[in-house]
Amino acid sequence: MKTIFIGAGNVAWHLAMLFFKNKNVQITHIWSRNKENAELLKDKLDKNIEIYHSLDSLDFSKTDADLAILSIADGAFESVLSKLILPKNCILAHTSGAQPMEILKLANYNSIKNIGVFYPLQTFSKAKEVDFSSIPFCIEANNKEIEEKLTSLANQFSQKVFQVSSKDRSILHVAAVFVCNFSNYLWTISETILKEKNLPFDMMKPLLEETLQKALEINPSNAQTGPAIRNDEKVIEKHLNMIEEMNLNSNFSRIYKLMTESIQQK
Amino acid sequence: MKTIFIGAGNVAWHLAMLFFKNKNVQITHIWSRNKENAELLKDKLDKNIEIYHSLDSLDFSKTDADLAILSIADGAFESVLSKLILPKNCILAHTSGAQPMEILKLANYNSIKNIGVFYPLQTFSKAKEVDFSSIPFCIEANNKEIEEKLTSLANQFSQKVFQVSSKDRSILHVAAVFVCNFSNYLWTISETILKEKNLPFDMMKPLLEETLQKALEINPSNAQTGPAIRNDEKVIEKHLNMIEEMNLNSNFSRIYKLMTESIQQK
């Protein structure tokens, strides 16, 4: 399966590395507006891969690609798709949680009859390797044959491959933002508070691990503890005073207040 | 070490179970305002334990207790301590993250010369067993001898025993609320959104695990991903619309907005 990567950000990076290890896939081209990212990725893969980076070099009609993986920021979809030309019968699949499949019709749809979604429900950073085997892949396609092809490709990497509609995928994506991005930000607040007082974030790690294990085992709705749910107003007031005295970021106390109120309303 | 438990809530419950397995500790009494909790705990431990539950039965001066573990809601400290009488030389130690050690002087301090703190930095629910060996214990005492006794006791359960001042402990506690209680609430939001659309929270679990592993490995401040940090305004707007349309709880969109703004200000 000759494959083009359009994008060289975090998701493209990890998917390309994954595809590269699979003998059924051959990566032939990488396009990225960020040339350096594309070069770095190519260096990790195969010296024969061709690199492009301008919007005017999105015409791949002369290639014999079977699959183009569009893995770019949601905000770049329109500009990239309006320039993208693929060979006939090449599958165009995006990897976004938030974008409907149909957005791919913004591309030169005369030549692009096969569209789909290949969305790994996971967080990716270049600095951290991931194990794909347990990652849920959400697959969607505009016809049964393409759905089967994308499903079969995903099955080579993961035990958990699902057919998911654009609507359900966008619900999963918003739920994922709470689980991942916002949780990570709360942990950053904790790290910041501790750093200010020269206390090691390492002391939080067993608590982090246990909080997660508990949520996995009995589900978060059964696992809530803490001063908010106990209506421990004195402790809440003390915490707010401490946060405000540290004078780090006024959002920290706003977040503390809002989260506490919400837990109490439960 | 003859030990009295004052309190039978989540922390007392797990500590009592832990102490019970240790041959150097003998639990002789459990006091809890909630009689049923105390009875349930006693049933798990030793039929010979004496149970008390009224504020007027906090006089333990006739016992030969060496240690009293005060493990009650922060809001109950004053009422319980004002009635508590312990035998001479008995150590009184509380397990709270938020309370200073000195609050124990509210007890009959003529007889209580030895006070301290025995704070396990962890989240406890009765429904979930915990492995104490990696839990940080924060120890404090009003004299070296008691500090050594409490440290030695904690060392029997955990590899990670620290001497921590009341001030540092309260910083750790507020940081823990962000890491644990607030994170868990975000996961509950995710669970609620998915449930509304008949999608399984199980699909989030690999993401949850990876988000945590990444934070442990490269620290949360280096691990932030998502639409907020990418300034992906279209996705953010779409998410907010979806959350508001679901009409589940107006706090969900307030939390989404505030977390997004804060991440973007970074």
Short mmCIF file of C-alpha atoms in Angstrom, two decimals:
data_model
loop_
_atom_site.label_atom_id
_atom_site.label_comp_id
_atom_site.label_asym_id
_atom_site.label_seq_id
_atom_site.Cartn_x
_atom_site.Cartn_y
_atom_site.Cartn_z
CA MET A 1 0.00 0.00 0.00
CA LYS A 2 1.83 3.10 -1.24
CA THR A 3 1.11 5.87 1.22
CA ILE A 4 1.47 9.66 1.26
CA PHE A 5 1.57 11.50 4.55
CA ILE A 6 0.10 14.98 4.44
CA GLY A 7 1.27 16.52 7.69
CA ALA A 8 4.24 15.80 9.94
CA GLY A 9 2.84 16.87 13.33
CA ASN A 10 2.44 14.66 16.40
CA VAL A 11 -0.20 12.28 15.00
CA ALA A 12 1.40 11.97 11.53
CA TRP A 13 4.77 11.40 13.20
CA HIS A 14 3.60 8.42 15.26
CA LEU A 15 1.40 6.94 12.52
CA ALA A 16 4.22 7.19 9.99
CA MET A 17 6.61 5.43 12.37
CA LEU A 18 3.97 2.75 12.89
CA PHE A 19 3.28 2.31 9.16
CA PHE A 20 7.00 2.22 8.40
CA LYS A 21 7.41 -0.93 10.51
CA ASN A 22 4.67 -2.68 8.54
CA LYS A 23 5.85 -4.50 5.44
CA ASN A 24 2.49 -4.00 3.68
CA VAL A 25 2.87 -0.22 3.71
CA GLN A 26 5.41 1.84 1.83
CA ILE A 27 5.62 5.56 2.59
CA THR A 28 6.51 7.38 -0.63
CA HIS A 29 5.89 11.10 0.08
CA ILE A 30 5.60 13.42 3.05
CA TRP A 31 4.06 16.86 2.67
CA SER A 32 4.20 19.34 5.53
CA ARG A 33 4.04 23.10 5.62
CA ASN A 34 6.75 22.79 8.26
CA LYS A 35 9.68 21.58 6.14
CA GLU A 36 11.90 20.86 9.12
CA ASN A 37 9.31 18.53 10.67
CA ALA A 38 9.03 16.67 7.38
CA GLU A 39 12.81 16.32 7.09
CA LEU A 40 13.11 15.08 10.68
CA LEU A 41 10.42 12.50 10.05
CA LYS A 42 11.98 11.39 6.78
CA ASP A 43 15.31 10.92 8.60
CA LYS A 44 13.58 8.50 10.96
CA LEU A 45 12.08 6.54 8.08
CA ASP A 46 13.46 6.11 4.59
CA LYS A 47 15.91 8.27 2.64
CA ASN A 48 13.94 7.66 -0.56
CA ILE A 49 10.82 9.43 0.66
CA GLU A 50 10.08 12.61 -1.27
CA ILE A 51 9.42 15.76 0.75
CA TYR A 52 7.18 18.68 -0.22
CA HIS A 53 6.15 21.69 1.77
CA SER A 54 4.45 24.36 -0.32
CA LEU A 55 0.70 24.56 -0.93
CA ASP A 56 1.49 24.41 -4.66
CA SER A 57 3.10 21.01 -4.37
CA LEU A 58 -0.05 19.20 -3.29
CA ASP A 59 -0.66 17.67 -6.72
CA PHE A 60 0.08 13.98 -6.32
CA SER A 61 -1.87 12.94 -9.43
CA LYS A 62 1.27 11.63 -11.13
CA THR A 63 2.08 9.26 -8.26
CA ASP A 64 0.77 5.74 -7.79
CA ALA A 65 -0.35 6.29 -4.21
CA ASP A 66 -3.06 3.98 -2.80
CA LEU A 67 -3.61 5.93 0.41
CA ALA A 68 -3.14 9.51 1.55
CA ILE A 69 -3.22 10.13 5.29
CA LEU A 70 -4.25 13.72 6.01
CA SER A 71 -2.98 14.52 9.47
CA ILE A 72 -2.88 18.27 9.90
CA ALA A 73 -4.29 20.86 12.32
CA ASP A 74 -8.05 21.22 11.94
CA GLY A 75 -7.56 24.88 11.05
CA ALA A 76 -5.48 23.93 7.98
CA PHE A 77 -8.03 21.58 6.39
CA GLU A 78 -9.54 24.12 4.02
CA SER A 79 -6.31 25.55 2.62
CA VAL A 80 -4.69 22.14 2.15
CA LEU A 81 -7.75 20.35 0.76
CA SER A 82 -8.46 23.07 -1.79
CA LYS A 83 -5.04 22.38 -3.36
CA LEU A 84 -4.88 18.62 -2.93
CA ILE A 85 -5.02 16.40 -6.02
CA LEU A 86 -4.63 12.65 -5.73
CA PRO A 87 -4.45 9.85 -8.30
CA LYS A 88 -7.72 8.12 -9.18
CA ASN A 89 -8.86 5.49 -6.64
CA CYS A 90 -6.40 6.67 -4.01
CA ILE A 91 -8.06 6.63 -0.60
CA LEU A 92 -7.99 9.94 1.27
CA ALA A 93 -8.38 9.46 5.02
CA HIS A 94 -8.00 12.05 7.76
CA THR A 95 -6.98 11.42 11.37
CA SER A 96 -8.93 14.16 13.13
CA GLY A 97 -11.32 13.61 16.01
CA ALA A 98 -13.27 16.77 15.34
CA GLN A 99 -13.69 16.90 11.55
CA PRO A 100 -16.55 15.17 9.76
CA MET A 101 -15.54 12.73 7.02
CA GLU A 102 -17.41 14.77 4.41
CA ILE A 103 -15.01 17.69 4.78
CA LEU A 104 -12.66 15.70 2.54
CA LYS A 105 -14.97 16.53 -0.36
CA LEU A 106 -13.31 19.95 -0.34
CA ALA A 107 -10.47 18.20 -2.14
CA ASN A 108 -10.59 17.61 -5.89
CA TYR A 109 -13.41 15.12 -5.51
CA ASN A 110 -13.51 14.16 -9.18
CA SER A 111 -10.41 12.19 -8.63
CA ILE A 112 -10.99 11.41 -4.95
CA LYS A 113 -13.85 8.92 -4.84
CA ASN A 114 -12.70 7.11 -1.74
CA ILE A 115 -12.75 9.01 1.50
CA GLY A 116 -12.52 7.89 5.07
CA VAL A 117 -11.36 8.51 8.61
CA PHE A 118 -8.51 6.78 10.42
CA TYR A 119 -8.65 8.31 13.90
CA PRO A 120 -6.52 6.90 16.70
CA LEU A 121 -8.14 7.95 19.98
CA GLN A 122 -4.93 8.83 21.77
CA THR A 123 -2.66 11.73 22.77
CA PHE A 124 0.63 12.00 20.91
CA SER A 125 3.78 13.98 21.64
CA LYS A 126 6.98 13.50 19.69
CA ALA A 127 8.97 13.03 22.90
CA LYS A 128 6.92 10.04 24.08
CA GLU A 129 6.61 6.68 22.31
CA VAL A 130 3.21 5.03 22.34
CA ASP A 131 2.08 1.43 22.27
CA PHE A 132 -0.57 1.24 19.56
CA SER A 133 -1.86 -2.22 20.38
CA SER A 134 -4.50 -1.03 22.85
CA ILE A 135 -5.38 2.25 21.14
CA PRO A 136 -8.97 2.47 19.89
CA PHE A 137 -9.01 3.21 16.15
CA CYS A 138 -12.19 4.90 14.92
CA ILE A 139 -12.83 4.07 11.27
CA GLU A 140 -15.31 5.62 8.88
CA ALA A 141 -15.56 5.47 5.08
CA ASN A 142 -17.89 6.50 2.28
CA ASN A 143 -18.27 2.93 1.02
CA LYS A 144 -18.04 -0.60 2.38
CA GLU A 145 -14.91 -1.55 0.44
CA ILE A 146 -12.91 1.39 1.79
CA GLU A 147 -14.25 0.78 5.29
CA GLU A 148 -12.96 -2.77 5.07
CA LYS A 149 -9.56 -1.64 3.77
CA LEU A 150 -9.09 0.93 6.53
CA THR A 151 -10.38 -1.50 9.17
CA SER A 152 -8.00 -4.18 7.99
CA LEU A 153 -5.10 -1.71 8.07
CA ALA A 154 -5.99 -0.61 11.63
CA ASN A 155 -6.34 -4.25 12.69
CA GLN A 156 -2.67 -4.76 11.86
CA PHE A 157 -1.77 -2.32 14.65
CA SER A 158 -4.52 -2.52 17.24
CA GLN A 159 -6.91 -4.98 18.87
CA LYS A 160 -9.53 -2.27 19.21
CA VAL A 161 -10.90 -1.11 15.89
CA PHE A 162 -14.38 0.42 15.75
CA GLN A 163 -16.65 1.75 13.01
CA VAL A 164 -17.64 5.17 14.31
CA SER A 165 -19.80 7.83 12.61
CA SER A 166 -18.59 11.42 12.31
CA LYS A 167 -21.14 12.48 14.92
CA ASP A 168 -20.08 9.90 17.49
CA ARG A 169 -16.43 10.61 16.78
CA SER A 170 -16.90 14.27 17.61
CA ILE A 171 -18.56 13.29 20.92
CA LEU A 172 -15.63 11.00 21.69
CA HIS A 173 -13.30 13.86 20.85
CA VAL A 174 -14.88 16.37 23.22
CA ALA A 175 -14.95 13.70 25.96
CA ALA A 176 -11.27 13.06 25.23
CA VAL A 177 -10.40 16.72 25.70
CA PHE A 178 -11.76 16.56 29.27
CA VAL A 179 -10.00 13.27 30.01
CA CYS A 180 -6.66 14.20 28.52
CA ASN A 181 -5.94 17.87 27.79
CA PHE A 182 -7.79 19.36 30.74
CA SER A 183 -6.57 16.73 33.21
CA ASN A 184 -3.03 17.34 32.09
CA TYR A 185 -3.52 21.06 32.67
CA LEU A 186 -4.72 20.40 36.25
CA TRP A 187 -1.57 18.39 36.82
CA THR A 188 0.47 21.30 35.43
CA ILE A 189 -1.20 23.56 38.02
CA SER A 190 -0.20 21.08 40.73
CA GLU A 191 3.36 20.97 39.37
CA THR A 192 3.50 24.80 39.31
CA ILE A 193 2.24 25.17 42.90
CA LEU A 194 4.74 22.60 44.19
CA LYS A 195 7.64 24.08 42.23
CA GLU A 196 6.90 27.50 43.76
CA LYS A 197 7.41 25.97 47.21
CA ASN A 198 10.36 23.74 46.24
CA LEU A 199 8.36 20.57 46.74
CA PRO A 200 8.86 17.68 44.29
CA PHE A 201 6.04 16.80 41.87
CA ASP A 202 7.28 13.22 42.29
CA MET A 203 5.41 13.11 45.60
CA MET A 204 2.15 13.37 43.60
CA LYS A 205 2.91 10.45 41.33
CA PRO A 206 1.55 7.60 43.49
CA LEU A 207 -1.62 9.65 44.02
CA LEU A 208 -1.93 10.25 40.26
CA GLU A 209 -1.53 6.55 39.57
CA GLU A 210 -4.04 5.51 42.23
CA THR A 211 -6.58 8.13 41.12
CA LEU A 212 -6.42 6.71 37.63
CA GLN A 213 -6.53 3.06 38.73
CA LYS A 214 -9.57 3.84 40.84
CA ALA A 215 -11.35 5.58 37.96
CA LEU A 216 -10.60 2.59 35.71
CA GLU A 217 -11.82 0.11 38.30
CA ILE A 218 -14.95 1.71 39.76
CA ASN A 219 -15.50 4.52 37.19
CA PRO A 220 -14.95 8.22 37.98
CA SER A 221 -18.55 8.88 39.00
CA ASN A 222 -18.06 6.44 41.91
CA ALA A 223 -14.56 7.55 42.78
CA GLN A 224 -14.96 11.19 43.84
CA THR A 225 -13.23 12.12 47.10
CA GLY A 226 -11.91 15.37 48.55
CA PRO A 227 -13.00 18.51 50.41
CA ALA A 228 -15.56 19.56 47.76
CA ILE A 229 -17.70 16.43 47.93
CA ARG A 230 -17.37 16.38 51.74
CA ASN A 231 -18.53 20.02 51.80
CA ASP A 232 -15.49 20.82 53.89
CA GLU A 233 -15.87 24.59 53.65
CA LYS A 234 -13.01 25.46 56.03
CA VAL A 235 -10.49 23.46 54.02
CA ILE A 236 -11.81 24.91 50.76
CA GLU A 237 -11.42 28.44 52.12
CA LYS A 238 -7.93 27.67 53.39
CA HIS A 239 -6.91 26.26 49.99
CA LEU A 240 -8.24 29.30 48.17
CA ASN A 241 -6.33 31.63 50.50
CA MET A 242 -3.14 29.67 49.97
CA ILE A 243 -3.50 29.71 46.19
CA GLU A 244 -4.22 33.42 46.14
CA GLU A 245 -1.31 34.21 48.46
CA MET A 246 1.07 32.42 46.11
CA ASN A 247 0.04 34.91 43.45
CA LEU A 248 0.98 32.55 40.60
CA ASN A 249 -1.92 32.79 38.16
CA SER A 250 -5.40 34.07 38.90
CA ASN A 251 -6.88 31.21 36.88
CA PHE A 252 -5.72 28.71 39.51
CA SER A 253 -8.20 30.01 42.09
CA ARG A 254 -10.92 30.46 39.45
CA ILE A 255 -10.49 26.81 38.45
CA TYR A 256 -10.43 25.71 42.10
CA LYS A 257 -13.70 27.57 42.76
CA LEU A 258 -15.52 26.37 39.65
CA MET A 259 -14.48 22.74 40.05
CA THR A 260 -15.45 22.80 43.73
CA GLU A 261 -18.87 24.34 43.03
CA SER A 262 -19.54 21.79 40.30
CA ILE A 263 -18.57 18.81 42.44
CA GLN A 264 -20.79 20.13 45.23
CA GLN A 265 -23.80 20.55 42.94
CA LYS A 266 -23.64 16.87 42.02
CA MET B 1 1.52 -0.61 70.17
CA LYS B 2 -2.05 -0.43 71.48
CA THR B 3 -3.97 1.79 69.14
CA ILE B 4 -7.29 3.63 69.20
CA PHE B 5 -8.91 4.71 65.95
CA ILE B 6 -10.94 7.88 66.21
CA GLY B 7 -12.91 7.90 62.98
CA ALA B 8 -14.04 5.12 60.64
CA GLY B 9 -14.16 6.97 57.32
CA ASN B 10 -12.17 6.16 54.20
CA VAL B 11 -8.69 6.94 55.55
CA ALA B 12 -9.29 5.35 58.97
CA TRP B 13 -10.75 2.30 57.23
CA HIS B 14 -7.66 1.65 55.11
CA LEU B 15 -5.15 2.51 57.84
CA ALA B 16 -6.92 0.26 60.33
CA MET B 17 -6.86 -2.62 57.83
CA LEU B 18 -3.15 -1.95 57.30
CA PHE B 19 -2.35 -1.74 61.03
CA PHE B 20 -4.38 -4.87 61.71
CA LYS B 21 -2.04 -6.93 59.50
CA ASN B 22 0.98 -5.72 61.48
CA LYS B 23 1.85 -7.81 64.49
CA ASN B 24 3.36 -4.83 66.34
CA VAL B 25 0.04 -3.02 66.41
CA GLN B 26 -3.08 -4.00 68.30
CA ILE B 27 -6.27 -2.06 67.65
CA THR B 28 -8.22 -1.86 70.91
CA HIS B 29 -10.94 0.77 70.31
CA ILE B 30 -12.76 2.41 67.43
CA TRP B 31 -14.70 5.61 67.95
CA SER B 32 -16.88 6.99 65.15
CA ARG B 33 -19.90 9.26 65.19
CA ASN B 34 -21.19 6.93 62.49
CA LYS B 35 -21.83 3.77 64.53
CA GLU B 36 -22.53 1.63 61.47
CA ASN B 37 -19.15 2.48 59.90
CA ALA B 38 -17.42 1.57 63.13
CA GLU B 39 -19.28 -1.75 63.35
CA LEU B 40 -18.47 -2.58 59.72
CA LEU B 41 -14.81 -1.83 60.31
CA LYS B 42 -14.74 -3.87 63.51
CA ASP B 43 -16.27 -6.82 61.62
CA LYS B 44 -13.33 -6.68 59.22
CA LEU B 45 -10.80 -6.64 62.06
CA ASP B 46 -11.18 -8.15 65.50
CA LYS B 47 -14.32 -9.01 67.47
CA ASN B 48 -12.66 -7.84 70.69
CA ILE B 49 -12.37 -4.22 69.59
CA GLU B 50 -14.55 -1.88 71.63
CA ILE B 51 -16.79 0.51 69.71
CA TYR B 52 -17.93 3.97 70.83
CA HIS B 53 -19.86 6.59 68.95
CA SER B 54 -21.08 9.43 71.15
CA LEU B 55 -19.12 12.61 71.86
CA ASP B 56 -19.39 11.76 75.55
CA SER B 57 -17.51 8.51 75.13
CA LEU B 58 -14.24 10.12 74.06
CA ASP B 59 -12.60 9.65 77.45
CA PHE B 60 -9.97 6.96 76.92
CA SER B 61 -7.96 7.89 80.03
CA LYS B 62 -8.64 4.50 81.63
CA THR B 63 -7.20 2.58 78.67
CA ASP B 64 -3.53 1.70 78.14
CA ALA B 65 -3.40 3.06 74.58
CA ASP B 66 -0.01 4.02 73.16
CA LEU B 67 -1.34 5.68 70.03
CA ALA B 68 -4.57 7.36 68.98
CA ILE B 69 -5.09 7.90 65.25
CA LEU B 70 -7.46 10.80 64.69
CA SER B 71 -8.89 10.33 61.22
CA ILE B 72 -12.06 12.39 60.89
CA ALA B 73 -13.43 15.09 58.59
CA ASP B 74 -11.57 18.38 59.05
CA GLY B 75 -14.85 20.01 60.05
CA ALA B 76 -15.21 17.67 63.04
CA PHE B 77 -11.81 18.36 64.61
CA GLU B 78 -13.01 20.97 67.10
CA SER B 79 -15.99 19.08 68.46
CA VAL B 80 -14.11 15.80 68.80
CA LEU B 81 -10.87 17.25 70.19
CA SER B 82 -12.68 19.29 72.85
CA LYS B 83 -14.04 16.04 74.32
CA LEU B 84 -11.03 13.78 73.78
CA ILE B 85 -9.08 12.54 76.78
CA LEU B 86 -6.21 10.11 76.37
CA PRO B 87 -3.98 8.30 78.87
CA LYS B 88 -0.69 9.98 79.76
CA ASN B 89 2.08 9.51 77.17
CA CYS B 90 -0.31 8.25 74.52
CA ILE B 91 0.61 9.72 71.13
CA LEU B 92 -2.18 11.59 69.37
CA ALA B 93 -1.62 11.76 65.61
CA HIS B 94 -4.00 13.01 62.94
CA THR B 95 -4.10 11.93 59.30
CA SER B 96 -5.28 15.15 57.66
CA GLY B 97 -3.52 16.90 54.80
CA ALA B 98 -5.01 20.28 55.61
CA GLN B 99 -4.82 20.56 59.41
CA PRO B 100 -1.74 21.88 61.22
CA MET B 101 -0.27 19.58 63.85
CA GLU B 102 -0.86 22.19 66.55
CA ILE B 103 -4.63 21.86 66.23
CA LEU B 104 -4.29 18.73 68.36
CA LYS B 105 -3.63 21.01 71.35
CA LEU B 106 -7.40 21.57 71.39
CA ALA B 107 -7.52 18.17 73.08
CA ASN B 108 -6.92 17.84 76.79
CA TYR B 109 -3.27 18.78 76.43
CA ASN B 110 -2.39 18.24 80.06
CA SER B 111 -2.52 14.56 79.42
CA ILE B 112 -1.60 14.69 75.72
CA LYS B 113 2.07 15.65 75.57
CA ASN B 114 2.87 13.78 72.38
CA ILE B 115 1.28 14.99 69.20
CA GLY B 116 2.03 14.29 65.60
CA VAL B 117 0.82 13.80 62.05
CA PHE B 118 0.61 10.54 60.13
CA TYR B 119 -0.63 11.64 56.70
CA PRO B 120 -0.71 9.18 53.81
CA LEU B 121 -0.72 11.22 50.59
CA GLN B 122 -3.28 9.13 48.77
CA THR B 123 -6.97 8.92 47.83
CA PHE B 124 -9.01 6.30 49.63
CA SER B 125 -12.44 4.85 48.90
CA LYS B 126 -13.82 1.88 50.79
CA ALA B 127 -14.61 0.09 47.52
CA LYS B 128 -11.00 0.13 46.29
CA GLU B 129 -8.03 -1.58 47.93
CA VAL B 130 -4.74 0.29 47.92
CA ASP B 131 -1.12 -0.82 47.90
CA PHE B 132 0.56 1.17 50.67
CA SER B 133 4.14 0.31 49.75
CA SER B 134 4.60 3.25 47.37
CA ILE B 135 2.41 5.77 49.21
CA PRO B 136 4.28 8.81 50.54
CA PHE B 137 3.75 9.14 54.30
CA CYS B 138 4.17 12.67 55.64
CA ILE B 139 5.26 12.59 59.28
CA GLU B 140 5.42 15.44 61.77
CA ALA B 141 5.74 15.42 65.57
CA ASN B 142 6.25 17.84 68.45
CA ASN B 143 9.42 16.08 69.62
CA LYS B 144 12.18 13.95 68.14
CA GLU B 145 11.21 10.78 69.99
CA ILE B 146 7.63 10.83 68.68
CA GLU B 147 8.86 11.70 65.19
CA GLU B 148 11.06 8.62 65.29
CA LYS B 149 8.22 6.43 66.55
CA LEU B 150 5.80 7.58 63.85
CA THR B 151 8.49 7.36 61.17
CA SER B 152 9.37 3.84 62.22
CA LEU B 153 5.70 2.85 62.16
CA ALA B 154 5.24 4.32 58.65
CA ASN B 155 8.43 2.59 57.47
CA GLN B 156 6.78 -0.73 58.20
CA PHE B 157 4.24 -0.02 55.48
CA SER B 158 5.92 2.23 52.93
CA GLN B 159 9.28 2.86 51.27
CA LYS B 160 8.52 6.58 51.07
CA VAL B 161 8.39 8.24 54.47
CA PHE B 162 9.09 11.96 54.72
CA GLN B 163 9.31 14.49 57.54
CA VAL B 164 7.04 17.29 56.37
CA SER B 165 6.11 20.52 58.18
CA SER B 166 2.46 21.54 58.59
CA LYS B 167 3.01 24.32 56.06
CA ASP B 168 4.49 22.08 53.37
CA ARG B 169 1.85 19.46 54.04
CA SER B 170 -0.92 21.95 53.33
CA ILE B 171 0.79 22.85 50.03
CA LEU B 172 1.00 19.18 49.12
CA HIS B 173 -2.67 18.84 50.01
CA VAL B 174 -3.87 21.64 47.74
CA ALA B 175 -1.68 20.28 44.92
CA ALA B 176 -3.23 16.86 45.56
CA VAL B 177 -6.74 18.23 45.18
CA PHE B 178 -5.90 19.38 41.64
CA VAL B 179 -4.20 16.10 40.77
CA CYS B 180 -6.83 13.82 42.23
CA ASN B 181 -10.25 15.28 43.05
CA PHE B 182 -10.48 17.74 40.18
CA SER B 183 -9.04 15.33 37.61
CA ASN B 184 -11.53 12.72 38.70
CA TYR B 185 -14.32 15.25 38.24
CA LEU B 186 -13.17 15.98 34.67
CA TRP B 187 -13.31 12.25 33.99
CA THR B 188 -16.82 12.19 35.43
CA ILE B 189 -17.79 14.92 32.95
CA SER B 190 -16.37 12.79 30.14
CA GLU B 191 -18.27 9.75 31.44
CA THR B 192 -21.50 11.80 31.63
CA ILE B 193 -21.16 13.15 28.06
CA LEU B 194 -20.47 9.69 26.65
CA LYS B 195 -23.30 8.08 28.62
CA GLU B 196 -25.72 10.66 27.21
CA LYS B 197 -24.82 9.48 23.70
CA ASN B 198 -24.63 5.77 24.57
CA LEU B 199 -20.90 5.63 24.00
CA PRO B 200 -18.76 3.50 26.34
CA PHE B 201 -16.39 5.27 28.79
CA ASP B 202 -14.15 2.24 28.21
CA MET B 203 -13.06 3.83 24.93
CA MET B 204 -11.39 6.60 26.98
CA LYS B 205 -9.37 4.24 29.15
CA PRO B 206 -6.28 3.82 26.91
CA LEU B 207 -6.20 7.61 26.50
CA LEU B 208 -6.46 8.08 30.28
CA GLU B 209 -3.61 5.64 30.84
CA GLU B 210 -1.39 7.21 28.20
CA THR B 211 -2.09 10.75 29.43
CA LEU B 212 -0.95 9.69 32.88
CA GLN B 213 2.11 7.77 31.65
CA LYS B 214 3.16 10.78 29.62
CA ALA B 215 2.78 13.12 32.59
CA LEU B 216 4.85 10.74 34.73
CA GLU B 217 7.55 10.43 32.08
CA ILE B 218 7.96 13.97 30.72
CA ASN B 219 6.00 15.92 33.40
CA PRO B 220 2.63 17.57 32.72
CA SER B 221 4.12 20.96 31.80
CA ASN B 222 5.79 19.27 28.79
CA ALA B 223 2.87 17.05 27.88
CA GLN B 224 0.09 19.46 26.97
CA THR B 225 -1.72 18.68 23.70
CA GLY B 226 -5.17 19.47 22.33
CA PRO B 227 -7.17 22.21 20.60
CA ALA B 228 -6.54 24.82 23.33
CA ILE B 229 -2.74 24.82 23.10
CA ARG B 230 -2.95 24.64 19.28
CA ASN B 231 -5.31 27.66 19.36
CA ASP B 232 -7.72 25.66 17.25
CA GLU B 233 -10.62 28.11 17.62
CA LYS B 234 -12.99 26.31 15.22
CA VAL B 235 -12.74 23.05 17.12
CA ILE B 236 -13.12 24.85 20.44
CA GLU B 237 -16.28 26.57 19.20
CA LYS B 238 -17.65 23.31 17.85
CA HIS B 239 -17.01 21.56 21.16
CA LEU B 240 -18.73 24.31 23.12
CA ASN B 241 -21.76 24.13 20.84
CA MET B 242 -21.94 20.36 21.25
CA ILE B 243 -21.71 20.57 25.04
CA GLU B 244 -24.36 23.27 25.23
CA GLU B 245 -26.70 21.40 22.89
CA MET B 246 -26.53 18.34 25.12
CA ASN B 247 -27.94 20.50 27.91
CA LEU B 248 -26.48 18.30 30.63
CA ASN B 249 -25.00 20.75 33.12
CA SER B 250 -24.11 24.37 32.50
CA ASN B 251 -20.87 23.91 34.44
CA PHE B 252 -19.50 21.63 31.71
CA SER B 253 -19.22 24.49 29.21
CA ARG B 254 -18.01 26.89 31.92
CA ILE B 255 -15.23 24.45 32.79
CA TYR B 256 -14.42 23.90 29.10
CA LYS B 257 -14.10 27.66 28.56
CA LEU B 258 -12.04 28.38 31.66
CA MET B 259 -9.63 25.47 31.13
CA THR B 260 -9.20 26.44 27.47
CA GLU B 261 -8.51 30.09 28.27
CA SER B 262 -5.99 29.11 30.94
CA ILE B 263 -4.13 26.70 28.67
CA GLN B 264 -4.00 29.37 25.97
CA GLN B 265 -2.59 32.01 28.35
CA LYS B 266 0.36 29.76 29.15
#
